[in-house]
Every structure is written in structure tokens, then in C-alpha cells.
Short mmCIF file of C-alpha atoms and ligand atoms in Angstrom, two decimals:
data_model
loop_
_atom_site.label_atom_id
_atom_site.label_comp_id
_atom_site.label_asym_id
_atom_site.label_seq_id
_atom_site.Cartn_x
_atom_site.Cartn_y
_atom_site.Cartn_z
CA MET A 1 11.62 -23.45 17.64
CA ASP A 2 13.55 -23.57 14.29
CA THR A 3 17.13 -22.99 15.48
CA ASN A 4 18.47 -23.31 11.87
CA ILE A 5 17.63 -19.76 11.06
CA LYS A 6 21.02 -17.86 11.58
CA HIS A 7 20.96 -15.33 8.89
CA ILE A 8 17.93 -13.47 7.57
CA GLY A 9 17.67 -11.17 4.46
CA VAL A 10 15.16 -8.48 4.33
CA PHE A 11 13.96 -6.24 1.53
CA THR A 12 11.22 -3.59 0.50
CA SER A 13 9.52 -3.93 -2.69
CA GLY A 14 7.02 -2.32 -5.05
CA GLY A 15 5.78 1.31 -4.01
CA ASP A 16 7.21 2.64 -0.83
CA SER A 17 4.88 3.19 1.97
CA PRO A 18 5.07 5.00 5.29
CA GLY A 19 5.90 2.70 8.05
CA MET A 20 8.35 0.56 6.19
CA ASN A 21 11.30 2.03 8.22
CA ALA A 22 9.39 1.26 11.49
CA ALA A 23 9.05 -2.39 10.27
CA LEU A 24 12.76 -2.52 9.49
CA TYR A 25 13.62 -1.28 13.00
CA ALA A 26 11.58 -3.89 14.65
CA ILE A 27 13.14 -6.62 12.34
CA SER A 28 16.64 -5.35 13.15
CA LYS A 29 15.97 -5.32 16.88
CA ALA A 30 14.23 -8.63 16.98
CA ALA A 31 17.09 -10.32 15.07
CA GLU A 32 19.77 -8.76 17.29
CA ILE A 33 17.98 -9.99 20.50
CA ASN A 34 17.75 -13.50 18.97
CA ASN A 35 21.46 -13.44 17.79
CA ILE A 36 20.30 -13.78 14.19
CA ARG A 37 22.42 -11.97 11.53
CA LEU A 38 20.41 -9.65 9.31
CA SER A 39 21.24 -8.40 5.92
CA GLY A 40 19.22 -5.65 4.19
CA ILE A 41 18.78 -6.08 0.49
CA ARG A 42 18.50 -2.77 -1.33
CA ARG A 43 16.09 -1.86 -4.17
CA GLY A 44 13.71 -4.93 -3.69
CA TYR A 45 14.10 -7.92 -6.21
CA GLU A 46 16.66 -5.71 -8.19
CA GLY A 47 19.10 -5.83 -5.16
CA LEU A 48 18.50 -9.53 -4.77
CA ILE A 49 19.49 -10.11 -8.47
CA ASP A 50 22.48 -7.69 -8.14
CA GLY A 51 23.68 -9.03 -4.70
CA ASP A 52 23.25 -5.40 -3.18
CA PHE A 53 23.34 -6.51 0.42
CA VAL A 54 23.91 -3.98 3.39
CA LYS A 55 24.10 -4.18 7.17
CA LEU A 56 21.02 -2.79 9.20
CA LYS A 57 22.14 -1.70 12.62
CA PRO A 58 19.29 -1.45 15.14
CA ASN A 59 20.76 1.53 16.85
CA GLU A 60 20.67 3.41 13.68
CA MET A 61 17.26 2.11 12.50
CA GLN A 62 15.75 3.33 15.76
CA LYS A 63 16.38 7.00 14.65
CA ILE A 64 14.32 6.57 11.39
CA VAL A 65 11.21 4.95 12.76
CA HIS A 66 9.46 8.29 12.17
CA ARG A 67 10.48 8.77 8.53
CA GLY A 68 8.56 7.94 5.46
CA GLY A 69 9.98 6.05 2.50
CA THR A 70 12.25 3.11 2.92
CA VAL A 71 15.86 3.31 3.88
CA LEU A 72 16.60 0.17 1.86
CA LYS A 73 15.04 1.85 -1.24
CA THR A 74 12.53 -0.10 -3.46
CA ALA A 75 12.02 -0.96 -7.01
CA ARG A 76 9.61 -2.56 -9.54
CA SER A 77 11.80 -5.24 -11.12
CA SER A 78 11.10 -6.61 -14.65
CA ARG A 79 14.22 -8.82 -14.37
CA PHE A 80 12.61 -10.76 -11.54
CA LEU A 81 9.74 -11.65 -13.76
CA THR A 82 12.13 -13.84 -15.73
CA LEU A 83 13.56 -17.22 -14.78
CA GLU A 84 17.07 -15.93 -15.51
CA GLY A 85 16.56 -13.14 -12.94
CA ARG A 86 15.25 -15.36 -10.33
CA LYS A 87 18.17 -17.83 -10.78
CA LEU A 88 20.64 -14.97 -10.14
CA ALA A 89 18.62 -14.04 -7.02
CA LEU A 90 18.79 -17.60 -5.77
CA ASN A 91 22.56 -17.68 -6.28
CA ASN A 92 22.97 -14.56 -4.29
CA LEU A 93 20.97 -15.93 -1.38
CA LEU A 94 23.07 -19.11 -1.40
CA LYS A 95 26.39 -17.28 -1.69
CA ASN A 96 25.50 -15.08 1.27
CA LYS A 97 24.26 -18.15 3.31
CA ILE A 98 20.86 -16.53 3.90
CA ASP A 99 18.48 -18.96 5.68
CA ALA A 100 15.20 -16.99 5.31
CA LEU A 101 13.74 -13.97 3.71
CA ILE A 102 11.45 -11.18 4.95
CA ALA A 103 9.68 -9.27 2.28
CA ILE A 104 7.80 -5.95 2.81
CA GLY A 105 5.59 -5.12 -0.21
CA GLY A 106 2.31 -5.40 -1.95
CA ASP A 107 0.48 -8.17 -3.87
CA GLY A 108 2.97 -8.07 -6.71
CA THR A 109 5.86 -8.65 -4.13
CA PHE A 110 3.88 -11.87 -2.83
CA LYS A 111 3.11 -13.11 -6.23
CA GLY A 112 6.90 -12.84 -6.78
CA LEU A 113 7.64 -14.89 -3.88
CA LEU A 114 5.11 -17.60 -4.78
CA VAL A 115 6.80 -17.95 -8.04
CA PHE A 116 10.28 -17.89 -6.49
CA SER A 117 9.35 -20.59 -4.01
CA GLU A 118 9.07 -23.00 -6.91
CA LEU A 119 12.87 -22.47 -7.42
CA CYS A 120 14.05 -21.54 -3.73
CA GLU A 121 13.30 -23.72 -0.64
CA LEU A 122 14.13 -20.96 1.86
CA PRO A 123 11.19 -19.91 4.17
CA PHE A 124 9.69 -16.53 3.27
CA VAL A 125 7.44 -14.29 5.53
CA GLY A 126 5.71 -11.20 4.01
CA ILE A 127 4.67 -7.85 5.62
CA PRO A 128 1.90 -6.09 3.84
CA GLY A 129 3.56 -2.70 2.82
CA THR A 130 1.43 -0.73 0.27
CA ILE A 131 -0.77 2.32 0.63
CA ASP A 132 -3.55 0.67 -1.44
CA ASN A 133 -4.97 -1.64 1.36
CA ASP A 134 -5.60 -4.16 -1.42
CA LEU A 135 -4.56 -7.42 0.40
CA ALA A 136 -6.58 -9.94 2.24
CA GLY A 137 -5.18 -11.24 5.50
CA THR A 138 -4.94 -7.88 7.28
CA ASP A 139 -7.29 -5.14 8.22
CA PHE A 140 -4.80 -2.50 7.14
CA THR A 141 -1.58 -2.51 5.10
CA LEU A 142 1.37 -0.55 6.16
CA GLY A 143 1.04 3.02 4.72
CA PHE A 144 -2.67 3.12 4.06
CA ASP A 145 -3.56 5.09 7.21
CA SER A 146 -0.72 7.73 6.55
CA ALA A 147 -1.74 7.94 2.82
CA VAL A 148 -5.45 8.67 3.84
CA ASN A 149 -4.24 11.28 6.18
CA THR A 150 -2.27 12.91 3.64
CA ALA A 151 -5.19 12.84 1.17
CA ILE A 152 -7.45 14.23 3.74
CA ASP A 153 -5.03 17.16 4.61
CA ASN A 154 -4.70 18.19 0.93
CA ILE A 155 -8.42 17.82 0.12
CA ASP A 156 -9.27 20.01 3.11
CA LYS A 157 -7.06 22.65 1.51
CA ILE A 158 -8.78 22.15 -1.83
CA ARG A 159 -12.11 22.74 -0.10
CA ASP A 160 -11.07 26.21 1.02
CA THR A 161 -10.47 27.42 -2.50
CA ALA A 162 -13.50 25.30 -3.88
CA GLU A 163 -15.73 27.17 -1.49
CA SER A 164 -14.31 30.51 -2.12
CA HIS A 165 -14.95 30.13 -5.97
CA ASN A 166 -18.13 27.98 -5.86
CA ARG A 167 -16.27 25.35 -7.96
CA ILE A 168 -16.58 21.70 -8.58
CA PHE A 169 -13.51 19.85 -7.81
CA LEU A 170 -12.65 16.28 -9.05
CA ILE A 171 -9.72 14.97 -6.83
CA GLU A 172 -8.08 11.83 -7.98
CA VAL A 173 -6.42 9.68 -5.29
CA MET A 174 -4.24 6.70 -5.60
CA GLY A 175 -5.04 2.95 -4.79
CA ARG A 176 -4.47 1.34 -8.11
CA ASP A 177 -7.58 -0.76 -8.82
CA CYS A 178 -8.88 -0.49 -5.15
CA GLY A 179 -11.15 2.09 -3.90
CA TYR A 180 -10.17 2.05 -0.16
CA ILE A 181 -8.14 5.39 -0.14
CA ALA A 182 -10.91 7.08 -2.02
CA ILE A 183 -13.73 5.84 0.41
CA ASN A 184 -11.77 6.72 3.57
CA ALA A 185 -10.49 10.13 2.16
CA GLY A 186 -13.87 10.99 0.69
CA LEU A 187 -15.84 10.36 3.75
CA GLY A 188 -13.22 12.01 5.92
CA VAL A 189 -13.61 15.30 4.03
CA GLY A 190 -17.41 15.23 3.60
CA ALA A 191 -17.15 14.67 -0.14
CA ASP A 192 -20.46 15.10 -2.19
CA ALA A 193 -19.55 12.02 -4.29
CA ILE A 194 -16.98 9.28 -4.25
CA LEU A 195 -16.27 7.17 -7.37
CA ILE A 196 -14.44 3.87 -6.91
CA PRO A 197 -13.71 0.81 -9.23
CA GLU A 198 -15.77 -1.49 -7.14
CA SER A 199 -19.25 0.31 -7.67
CA GLY A 200 -21.36 0.74 -10.65
CA GLN A 201 -23.89 2.86 -8.88
CA ASP A 202 -21.68 5.77 -7.74
CA PHE A 203 -21.72 7.59 -11.03
CA VAL A 204 -25.64 7.41 -11.16
CA ARG A 205 -25.71 9.04 -7.69
CA LEU A 206 -23.23 11.67 -8.83
CA LEU A 207 -25.27 12.58 -11.91
CA ASP A 208 -28.49 12.93 -9.86
CA LYS A 209 -26.75 15.49 -7.56
CA ILE A 210 -25.12 17.36 -10.37
CA LYS A 211 -28.55 17.88 -12.02
CA ASN A 212 -29.55 19.82 -8.99
CA TYR A 213 -26.38 21.65 -8.35
CA GLU A 214 -26.90 25.44 -8.19
CA SER A 215 -23.31 26.68 -8.61
CA GLU A 216 -23.68 28.55 -5.29
CA ASP A 217 -21.39 26.30 -3.27
CA ALA A 218 -18.35 23.97 -3.72
CA PHE A 219 -19.00 20.40 -4.88
CA ILE A 220 -16.17 17.86 -3.93
CA VAL A 221 -15.87 14.58 -5.81
CA VAL A 222 -13.16 12.13 -4.72
CA VAL A 223 -12.24 9.79 -7.62
CA ALA A 224 -10.16 6.53 -7.15
CA GLU A 225 -7.40 6.37 -9.88
CA GLY A 226 -8.80 2.91 -10.79
CA ASP A 227 -12.30 4.08 -11.30
CA GLU A 228 -13.72 2.77 -14.68
CA LEU A 229 -14.53 6.41 -15.82
CA GLY A 230 -11.88 8.34 -14.11
CA ALA A 231 -11.68 12.11 -13.49
CA GLU A 232 -11.37 13.32 -16.97
CA ILE A 233 -14.32 11.40 -18.43
CA THR A 234 -16.37 12.23 -15.38
CA ALA A 235 -15.58 15.85 -15.89
CA SER A 236 -16.68 15.84 -19.48
CA LYS A 237 -20.02 14.11 -18.64
CA ILE A 238 -20.65 16.82 -16.04
CA LYS A 239 -19.84 19.56 -18.62
CA GLU A 240 -22.24 17.84 -21.21
CA LEU A 241 -24.95 18.06 -18.56
CA ASN A 242 -24.25 21.47 -17.38
CA PRO A 243 -21.72 23.49 -19.73
CA GLU A 244 -21.73 26.55 -17.33
CA VAL A 245 -20.16 24.81 -14.38
CA ASP A 246 -16.77 26.02 -13.05
CA LEU A 247 -14.82 22.73 -12.72
CA ARG A 248 -11.16 21.78 -11.93
CA ILE A 249 -9.29 18.35 -11.69
CA THR A 250 -6.62 17.81 -9.14
CA LYS A 251 -4.47 14.60 -9.02
CA LEU A 252 -2.92 14.25 -5.62
CA GLY A 253 -0.34 11.79 -7.01
CA HIS A 254 2.80 10.76 -5.23
CA VAL A 255 2.43 13.08 -2.19
CA GLN A 256 0.19 10.36 -0.83
CA ARG A 257 3.06 8.00 -0.58
CA GLY A 258 5.42 10.39 1.36
CA GLY A 259 5.55 11.88 4.81
CA ASN A 260 6.04 10.60 8.27
CA PRO A 261 4.06 7.50 9.12
CA SER A 262 0.97 7.88 11.24
CA ALA A 263 0.99 6.53 14.88
CA LEU A 264 -1.10 3.55 13.62
CA ASP A 265 1.34 2.90 10.73
CA ARG A 266 4.29 3.06 13.09
CA MET A 267 2.82 0.58 15.47
CA LEU A 268 1.65 -1.76 12.56
CA GLY A 269 5.21 -1.70 11.32
CA ILE A 270 6.82 -2.54 14.65
CA ARG A 271 4.11 -5.34 15.51
CA LEU A 272 4.52 -6.93 12.03
CA GLY A 273 8.22 -6.55 11.93
CA ALA A 274 8.86 -8.26 15.21
CA ALA A 275 6.27 -10.90 14.35
CA SER A 276 7.96 -11.79 11.13
CA VAL A 277 11.18 -12.73 12.81
CA THR A 278 9.46 -14.76 15.52
CA ALA A 279 7.37 -16.50 12.77
CA LEU A 280 10.54 -17.55 10.96
CA MET A 281 12.13 -18.83 14.13
CA ASN A 282 8.81 -20.78 14.78
CA GLY A 283 9.10 -22.56 11.31
CA GLU A 284 6.38 -20.45 9.48
CA ARG A 285 6.93 -20.29 5.66
CA ASN A 286 5.28 -18.57 2.67
CA VAL A 287 2.84 -16.57 4.88
CA MET A 288 1.98 -12.97 5.30
CA ALA A 289 1.79 -11.41 8.84
CA GLY A 290 -1.25 -9.31 9.30
CA ILE A 291 -3.56 -7.88 11.97
CA LEU A 292 -7.16 -8.92 11.77
CA ASP A 293 -9.61 -7.75 14.55
CA ASN A 294 -6.46 -6.58 16.51
CA GLN A 295 -5.01 -10.09 16.60
CA LEU A 296 -1.75 -11.17 14.81
CA LYS A 297 -2.55 -13.54 11.96
CA PHE A 298 -0.42 -15.47 9.44
CA THR A 299 -2.04 -16.00 6.04
CA PRO A 300 -0.59 -18.07 3.05
CA PHE A 301 0.55 -15.94 0.25
CA ASP A 302 -1.80 -17.49 -2.28
CA SER A 303 -4.80 -16.36 -0.22
CA VAL A 304 -3.68 -12.78 0.40
CA VAL A 305 -3.09 -11.95 -3.23
CA LYS A 306 -6.57 -13.05 -4.31
CA GLN A 307 -8.95 -10.16 -5.35
CA HIS A 308 -9.54 -7.84 -2.25
CA GLN A 309 -13.03 -6.96 -1.78
CA VAL A 310 -14.10 -3.62 -0.29
CA ASN A 311 -15.64 -4.05 3.07
CA GLU A 312 -19.33 -4.63 2.59
CA GLU A 313 -20.23 -2.29 5.44
CA LEU A 314 -18.20 0.58 3.85
CA TYR A 315 -19.82 -0.07 0.58
CA GLU A 316 -23.36 0.19 2.14
CA LEU A 317 -22.34 3.33 3.96
CA LEU A 318 -21.79 5.21 0.57
CA LYS A 319 -25.38 4.24 -0.32
CA THR A 320 -26.79 5.23 3.19
CA LEU A 321 -25.07 8.63 3.02
CA ASN A 322 -25.89 8.97 -0.70
CA THR A 323 -22.11 9.84 -1.50
N1 ATP B 401 3.82 -12.83 -11.20
C1 ATP B 401 5.09 -12.48 -10.82
N2 ATP B 401 6.08 -13.20 -10.96
C2 ATP B 401 7.41 -12.89 -10.47
N3 ATP B 401 7.64 -11.60 -9.91
C3 ATP B 401 6.54 -10.74 -9.67
C4 ATP B 401 5.30 -11.18 -10.16
N4 ATP B 401 4.35 -10.11 -9.89
C5 ATP B 401 5.17 -9.16 -9.39
N5 ATP B 401 6.49 -9.65 -9.18
C6 ATP B 401 7.61 -8.86 -8.70
O1 ATP B 401 7.29 -8.12 -7.64
C7 ATP B 401 7.63 -6.74 -7.81
C8 ATP B 401 6.70 -5.69 -6.98
O2 ATP B 401 5.36 -5.95 -7.57
P1 ATP B 401 4.51 -4.61 -7.87
O3 ATP B 401 5.48 -3.67 -8.66
O4 ATP B 401 3.29 -5.05 -8.40
O5 ATP B 401 4.40 -3.93 -6.41
P2 ATP B 401 3.51 -4.37 -5.24
O6 ATP B 401 4.40 -5.34 -4.40
O7 ATP B 401 2.22 -4.93 -5.57
O8 ATP B 401 3.49 -3.00 -4.34
P3 ATP B 401 2.46 -1.72 -4.57
O9 ATP B 401 1.06 -2.28 -3.95
O10 ATP B 401 3.01 -0.68 -3.63
O11 ATP B 401 2.47 -1.55 -5.97
C9 ATP B 401 7.51 -6.47 -9.35
O12 ATP B 401 8.21 -5.30 -9.76
C10 ATP B 401 8.07 -7.79 -9.83
O13 ATP B 401 9.51 -7.68 -9.75
O1 F6P B 402 5.09 5.03 -8.22
P1 F6P B 402 4.57 4.28 -9.36
O2 F6P B 402 5.46 3.17 -9.88
O3 F6P B 402 4.20 5.21 -10.58
O4 F6P B 402 3.26 3.50 -8.82
C1 F6P B 402 2.02 4.19 -8.66
C2 F6P B 402 1.16 3.13 -8.04
O5 F6P B 402 1.74 2.64 -6.86
C3 F6P B 402 0.83 2.83 -5.74
O6 F6P B 402 1.12 4.11 -5.08
C4 F6P B 402 1.08 1.75 -4.73
O7 F6P B 402 0.68 0.62 -5.38
C5 F6P B 402 -0.47 2.89 -6.42
O8 F6P B 402 -1.54 3.46 -5.56
C6 F6P B 402 -0.25 3.64 -7.71
O9 F6P B 402 -1.14 3.26 -8.76
#
């Protein structure tokens, strides 16, 4: 056990995601039990650069396990992309006598830590916190399940109006350049078609169906925001084929990032939060904590940020169900 860890810094970075507060609660509790001082760093890398450090009290964190967003706030930091910014961040860590860092964020956050490790020798442990589910080394990222549930709730509502009017709806969901939210939300609502960045065949399947569309029912298409055509171009191609169709586009947007975390995300945050403190005490460094096949696993940052592939079985499922 590495008893040199007396003071840990923790921050949330990139897009917020439901479950981040649950992870912060578990980190604060595990630190307290192990007599480790914990400093929260506000606004991700921005707060590291500005020295914006706060106390995280476990008894207060306990009360926000159920809340979405991140109590530490988060940011995308252009200053951290510069060596000058990273040197300021290092100075603040040294000045505050921080022995180790826990970062909750997505692939950009871990790329940042990889670059930072060239300058800073402190051990880092990451927790996958992004709704996109675009990281290797974990079956699910924190917030993905909640975001899919939010998308499903909203698309169910759109179906009511789509069926009443016999309309085609193209519904854009988040995920950056990854189709996981679209696949899960689309299958979960019984969509007629799902368009994702990873597939070249989905648009062909959609066109085949639209050719036979009789305008006597709803037609629901879930489109990942990173899809190569996207909702607008897809809509214009459908109109070219059949100018008479009644079609609407809805972009679900940031509603997918908000709301209370699902049970799954609360548990994921709590498991990974506690594990990250134990990992640092055990001498782990530059790894991301994740759950693979329901087992806790630690994967080096350089492996988790490699291009994430959509699960082959899900990809085949779209073909099997002709969606
Ligand atoms: N190559 C890099 N070098 C240094 N810092 C980086 C690098 N890539 C990203 N970062 C830092 O990490 C921050 C977070 O990354 P980003 O904005 O891509 O979000 P993310 O962690 O991928 O989360 P999300 O998936 O929710 O968007 C960036 O704003 C930037 O400060
Ligand atoms: O909130 P912002 O900075 O506009 O970022 C939106 C992006 O962040 C995410 O919500 C999380 O990475 C993506 O799905 C989306 O493309």
C-alpha cells in the first residue's frame, strides 16, 4: 500500500454527466475513511490552472448523490491545451501539496492527463464520465444510461404526436462521433430506422423503407449527431424521394445531459469513485477505472482513448431487425 498519498485532488471535466456527483460522494467518503485529505478542483482543467480548490465534505456530498450535473462544475479548457497552461496547473498542484489526482471525464480529459504526465510525476486515476459511451476499458461510461433513458422518455412523447399526425420524425440524439446513444434509444423506442456514424448501410435500409411508406402511420428515425449525413440532409433526401411526406426534425440536445442519474449510473459512480481512491493507495497510476463484465478493471489511459468500436453484436442486431 502506498502510504505517501495524503492529499488527493479531484475534478470533473468535459461535458457533465449524470452520476458525477455520486462518484464525488464515494471519493469523499473513501478518502475520509482512509484519513486522506481531499480537495475538489472546480471547473476541470480551468480550476487547476486558476487554483480554484474547495473542500468536499462527505456528509454534504451524501445529499446530492441523486442529482445530475456536477457540484464541482466543469469546463472545456483551451488554456490546458498550451504548455503554459499546464505549467500553471502543475504549480498549483505543488503549491497545494497534492499527491495524486482523480479526473472524471471523457476521452479528451484522459488525453489531457496523458500530455500532463510528461510534465507532472503525480499519479492520476480516471473515471469515465461522459454520456457518449465512447471509451474502451468499461462497458458503460457514467451518464450514458441516464442519457439513453432521457432520450427514450422524450422520443416516446414524440411518438404520440407523430402517430396522431401520421408524420415522419427525424430525432437527433447526442453522442459526438459515436452511435451508442442512438442505437440504444432507437431500439428502445421501436424506431423504424437508426442512423449512426459507424455504419454505411443504415441509410440504404432507410431509403428502402421510405420507398414503401404509405403516409398512414408514424415513421420514427433516430439519428446520431455524428452521422455522416445528419438529420437535415437525410430529411432533404427523403423529400426528394417523396415530396408529399409530412416531416419534422427534433434535436433533443442538452436535455440528454441533465436530470437525476439512473440507478445504474448512481451505482457506477459509487463503485468507480471508491475504487479510484483504493487504486491510488495501491500505487496505480495513469489508468482509468472501469467495469468490464461486471468486474472492476483498470486500463491505461493510452488504451482507453483509442477509437471506440460499437459492439459488434449491436451492430448486427440493427441488420437483423432491419432498423
Ligand atoms: N490533446 C490534449 N492535450 C491537452 N489537453 C487536452 C487534450 N485533449 C483534451 N484536452 C483537455 O481536456 C478537456 C476535456 O476534453 P473534452 O472537452 O474533449 O471533453 P471530454 O473529456 O472528452 O468529455 P465529453 O466526452 O463529455 O465531451 C479539454 O477541454 C482540454 O482542456
Ligand atoms: O455541451 P457542449 O460543449 O456543446 O458539448 C456537446 C457535446 O458534449 C457531449 O454531450 C458529451 O461529449 C456530446 O454528446 C456533444 O456532442
